[in-house]
Structures are given as C-alpha cells and as structure tokens.
Amino acid sequence: MSSNDHHLPTPIKMKYFTPGTKIIFAVMVAGIGAYIYRLIFGLQAATNLNDQYPWGIWIGIDVASGVALAAGGFTSALLADVFHKEKYHVIVRPALLTAMLGYTFVVIGLLADLGRYYNVWHPMLPSMWQGNSVLFEVGICVMIYLNILYIEFLPIVAERFKGRVNLPGALARLNGFFESILSVADRTLGRFISLFIIAGVTLSCLHQSSLGTLMVIAESKMSHLWWTPISPLLFLVSAIAVGYPMVIFESIIASRSFGLKPEMHVLSSLAGYTPVLLGIYLALKIGDINTREAWPLVFAGNTQSLLWILEIAMGVVIPLVMLLFHRIRHSVGGLFTAATLVVLGVVLNRINVFLVAYTPLYGKTSYFPSIFEIMLTVGLIAALVLVYRAIVMIFPVISVPAAER
Amino acid sequence: MGISRRDFLRTVAIGGTTLLAGDVRAEHAARLNCDKTFGVLVDTGVCIGCRKCEWACSKKNFNPEADPVFFDDKNVFKDHRRPNALAYTVVNEFRGPEPGSHPFTMKVQCMHCNDPACVSACIVGALKKCEFGPVTYDASKCIGCRYCMVACPFQIPAYEYFNAFDPQVRKCSFCYDRIVEERKRPACVEVCPSEALTFGTRRELIDMAHSHRFQIYRASGPARSAGDQCERDNTARDLQAVCSPLDALRAFGSGNDGIKREGREKKGAS
C-alpha cells in the first residue's frame, strides 16, 4: 500500500439516484417481476425451454458468462497479492467486489433456472456427492468460492465499521454481536487472508475450466466448431484473459460515473498483459480447429460459422492488435473500446458454446429466449450495477486521490 | 494424433478440472453381470405398430383408466414423435432408403445404457444405474438442473416444465417396481401381441440375437458384429441394432460433415 499513499480506498460521496440510476432501477424492478412470474407460474410459462433445449440464456449468460466475467477477482488477486505487483493494489478491491457480486448474482440467476431450486443445497450433503459429475465440481467450487469471496471482503467491512456499528431501531441490540464479529475478523483474518486468496485462485481455476467441460459430454449435439476435448483449457485461458479487460472496463465506467479521473497509469500497464493472454488463447483456438480439421465448418457460411468468426475476430483478434499499440493503451477511449471488445467476445463465446453450438437431435424449432428470460437476465445485470453503486458509497472500495477526497 | 481422445481428455483433466472421475467406464464394464442384468430385445421385424405398448405404459405410469381406443390412431405416424413427460415410450414409423420400401415401426424409449451419460452427469446422484439394469430417478434428490437432458445422447429425459413447484425429470423406469419387486415383465413387454419385445437377462438376449431368427435380419442389415456384447463396454443401442433391419437409430450422430470423430470411429471398428 505504501506506494499508493495518496490513493486510498474511500467510500464515494455523491447522490445515489441520478436519472441514469433511476432507469437502471426500473429495469431491475422489471427483472424482479419476471423472477416472481417464473416462481409462481413455472418454467413453461416463463421460458422458451423444452425437452430439446433444456438450457437457455439463464445458463448461457447468467451463469456461464457471469462466472467468466467475475474472473477479474482472482486474476487481480493473483497479480497484486500472490506476485506482489504492488502498484496493482488499487484494482484489487473493485475487482473483488465485482467477483463477489458477480458470483452472488450467478447463484440468484441459477436459482431461477433450477426446476427444484429449494434443493439447491443438496450438493453440499456428502450423501449426495456425485464425483463423476462435472456439474458437481462446478457447483461445489462456486459454493466454496462464493464464501471465500465474502471472507475476503470482510476486512473491508471491518475497516469501515469496526467500533462504529450502529444499527437503527430494534436491530440496535445486535450491535454488540456484529461488533464482536468484526473485531474477531479484523484480528484473525489479517493472518490467514493469504490462505483464502490462494484458495480463491485455485478454486477459480478449477471451476472456470470445469464450466468448459460441461458441454463436452454432449458431443453428438454440439457443433464441432466448439465441441472440443480442450474446451476446459479454452474456458480457463479465456477467463484469465478477460479478467483484466473486465477490470479496465468497469474501472473506466466507475470513474466516469463518480466523476473521477481514470487511473490510466495502472490500467494501461494492466492492459499490457492482455495481448499475451489473448495470443495464447487465439493460438489454442486455431490449433484446436486445425487439429480436428474443422476448417470446413468455419467457412460453411451458416449462422454458426459466422458467429464463430465474429467471436474470434471481434473478441480476440481486433482487441489483441489494438492493445499492441502504446497509443491505444494510453488513451481512455481506445483502452475502453478494446476492453469492451474482449468482454463482449467472451460473452459471445459462452453463448456460442452453451446455446448456438447446441443443436439437439430431434429439435424441430430453434431456441430463442422469451421476454421473461430476457427481462430477468437484464434485470440481474441492473441489480448488480445498483448494488455495486451502493456498496462503493458505503465501503472503502474505490481508490480516490487525496486531492479529490 | 498419437493419443486417443480419452487419453487426451484425461490429460486435460489433470491440467485443472476434475480428478475424481477416474476410469469409470472400466469399472462399469467390470461390474456388469450379464446373468443379473435385464434387458429387452426389440425385433422390429415383427412389430406391427399397434401402439399397445404405449397404452400399457400410459396405464402403468400415468392413468390406470387409459382408453386403448385413443392409442389405435395410426395418424400419429405422420410425425416422428419423441417421448415426453407424459409418455415414456412412443412408436414411430420408418421407411427404408429405397423408394416404395415396406415401412417398419419401432418404439423409442430410454435405452437404460450400461454406461449412462445421464447418471454420470447428475450433480446429486438422483439418476442411478441399478444392478438389474434399470436407470432409475429419485425426485427427492433432484435439483432440476436438467444436465441429464443435455448429456443424454438419445435425447430421452423429459421435463415437467408445466409443473411450477414440483417438476420432475421423466423417463422410462424399465418398470423397476414390476421387474424387481413383483418379478413381472415390464408393462410394454407384457402387452406386446406380436412378441416384438422379449424381456430377459442380458445373456439370454444376446444368445437370442445370435439365433437363427435374427440372423436373417443381420444378413440384410448393416454389417455389425455382435461379438461378445456382454463383456464389452457398450450401450443397449448395440444390442438393439443387431436385430433391426435398418440401423433405425442412425439419427444418432450427424455423420458426414468431414470432421474427425476418433472416438466414434474406433467404437465402430472394434
């Protein structure tokens, strides 16, 4: 922290509701409406899922893309806390918050998709553990990692509220209880936090790759543009590659929204890693298509081939080339554009793998999400933005230069 | 490529995914007891498409009062139907590739695979391959993730999407209660008037598949060695294909797009 004394994490002080926030709030309310509709009337009424298409955008976007975009949490912890690149400490807290909220909303979205959501805790019972299931690996990892993220966030809560817990009204009698939790956390966590950080990085690598293994079992139903035995490796590498662009993406948006200057000196050098990571990913993607001799599919000219080309060109090649230029890395607009492209590319990849590539054997129609599915997905993103905004106003997450505090 | 797909997968798995799986397939094959495991041999050559199996299945699993007249309608053959949450088995009509060829009918249902993808996919072990052959479902464990439906290569498990509070995965249970507890044959086998369905242990059925009656079909059907099916690691699909005049399940796999499918080629060749 020493090198950044003039940049200390501080709660942002500004009005919560702006015209933009009100619009996002309305989108969130619509999403809550869709959620309630699904809970009352069931999946058939709320979604376009059927026996041929058991998974829709709630899995492809809410879960798979959500988990991928939350990768900023573990990749920045890796950089700052494990490799001790001290100058990146300013991004750790915002990235941690995104990961924590991202995973929380992944679980909320997943609950909407599960037919028997009230049984979601079953994978925790050793009697129901199913070690052959990739989904079990994903489920148990996400569950543990979510808790680790909350633990990693506890010191920030302690920093803000230790000795200052003052709940209103009837909750006041719990003040002492919360106070003692915070002081225990503050005293002990400092010693063990590195363990949690390393566990978090490990668990992330595990389930980021396992998400890619999920569709490997459905070989006969998958387009061989995306069906590949190295799918787990591709998912892991793309998750690591999207980590920093996601941090850059949200950091620039947050600075804009809170009227701060983007921390370009940190973000630009962070972006220096991205071409390398994207290059590895691109080499794996091309090598995979080459090894499986799937080039005819790439040039088939159908929707799937066009989406594959779009995914690679827009999400990998263009940002890779852009970020090679010093000038683009150091301009807010250029950096933001490149980071956004990487983020969109990874989202498109997850949608492609889970939805576009999936061509059921006896499907007579194709799947397109219903209005409720779209409302719920968009509503979850809106809710995430609103909770993020609230948390950075309450807790010291975003680093603010001393002059602007 | 020098290494097989499975070896490759396993290498990838060590690279960071699940280490738990191990060589599950080998375990399954070793555990399969052909004298204890039940199966049904389907002779599509004598199936008359009467849909009585559909009626019996409906009566057993959904509505004891099911009206047989409802199942006499042959117009349903205009379409290739699929099993769903309200019908575990359906009969479809197929025609051979050459014009004017005689149609044949065949029921489609859960294959109760020896190495079921749905069972290996299930996150909580709600789907189980029981030692007598049936792949059974325990709704009390199920979380409703529908990964079994993604995993099944035959697209069999169906879901009660219409049920908002207690939806279940629905598929043929091989009449588990009848064959294991009551020592009877499955409802569809019992009702079949043309003996297109034969229930027995896996060993009996494989011997039967080698018998004279089925050799006729094998001569006209695709070249496919029954081999010692019993000890080999395969799915019930192989057993059924031995005795069908056409590889009626050729819908399985999309075929000639020029993409390497090492696993499948190997399976066909061995």
XYZ file of C-alpha atoms in Angstrom, chain B residues 42-134:
93
model
C -36.666 -55.401 -29.790
C -37.492 -57.240 -33.007
C -38.663 -54.500 -35.312
C -39.204 -57.167 -37.986
C -42.368 -58.369 -36.248
C -43.511 -55.091 -34.707
C -46.924 -54.311 -36.211
C -47.116 -50.738 -34.939
C -50.239 -51.384 -32.843
C -49.138 -48.916 -30.161
C -50.353 -51.266 -27.422
C -47.025 -50.703 -25.644
C -47.816 -47.007 -25.492
C -51.185 -47.798 -23.973
C -49.749 -50.218 -21.402
C -47.055 -47.721 -20.459
C -49.575 -44.944 -20.056
C -51.791 -47.191 -17.930
C -48.905 -48.232 -15.725
C -47.267 -44.830 -15.278
C -49.865 -42.124 -15.777
C -53.512 -43.123 -15.954
C -54.788 -46.554 -14.874
C -58.010 -45.802 -16.783
C -56.251 -45.006 -20.082
C -58.544 -45.726 -23.036
C -56.984 -48.203 -25.529
C -59.032 -46.711 -28.366
C -57.088 -43.490 -28.016
C -53.909 -45.393 -28.887
C -55.354 -47.026 -32.036
C -54.939 -43.865 -34.083
C -52.326 -44.523 -36.775
C -52.298 -40.893 -37.933
C -49.642 -40.181 -35.350
C -47.155 -41.956 -37.634
C -47.178 -38.947 -39.947
C -44.805 -37.420 -37.479
C -41.732 -38.819 -35.768
C -42.725 -38.324 -32.163
C -40.464 -38.214 -29.140
C -41.091 -39.466 -25.619
C -42.078 -36.647 -23.292
C -43.047 -36.006 -19.697
C -46.437 -37.642 -20.312
C -45.364 -40.611 -22.470
C -42.289 -42.695 -21.745
C -42.439 -44.646 -24.983
C -43.765 -43.832 -28.449
C -43.927 -45.921 -31.649
C -42.736 -44.325 -34.871
C -42.890 -45.490 -38.469
C -39.773 -45.569 -40.640
C -39.182 -46.337 -44.303
C -36.127 -47.793 -45.931
C -33.936 -45.672 -48.186
C -35.145 -47.179 -51.488
C -38.486 -45.872 -52.829
C -41.584 -47.979 -52.207
C -39.882 -49.970 -49.491
C -42.021 -51.525 -46.802
C -42.380 -49.364 -43.699
C -41.405 -50.708 -40.325
C -42.320 -49.473 -36.876
C -40.187 -49.133 -33.807
C -40.714 -47.906 -30.308
C -38.378 -45.345 -28.802
C -37.726 -45.013 -25.108
C -34.926 -44.846 -22.545
C -32.178 -47.301 -23.519
C -31.065 -47.926 -19.923
C -27.466 -47.681 -21.096
C -24.786 -49.738 -19.429
C -22.727 -46.611 -19.048
C -25.381 -43.906 -18.895
C -24.382 -40.324 -19.649
C -27.301 -39.015 -17.577
C -26.072 -40.883 -14.491
C -22.533 -39.593 -14.862
C -23.842 -36.062 -15.416
C -26.293 -35.907 -12.497
C -24.965 -33.497 -9.881
C -26.586 -35.203 -6.883
C -26.863 -38.846 -7.973
C -30.626 -38.649 -8.468
C -30.216 -40.883 -11.515
C -28.803 -44.329 -10.782
C -27.916 -47.361 -12.851
C -29.224 -50.204 -10.743
C -27.587 -53.608 -10.873
C -30.649 -55.213 -12.508
C -30.399 -52.887 -15.472
C -32.890 -50.040 -14.994
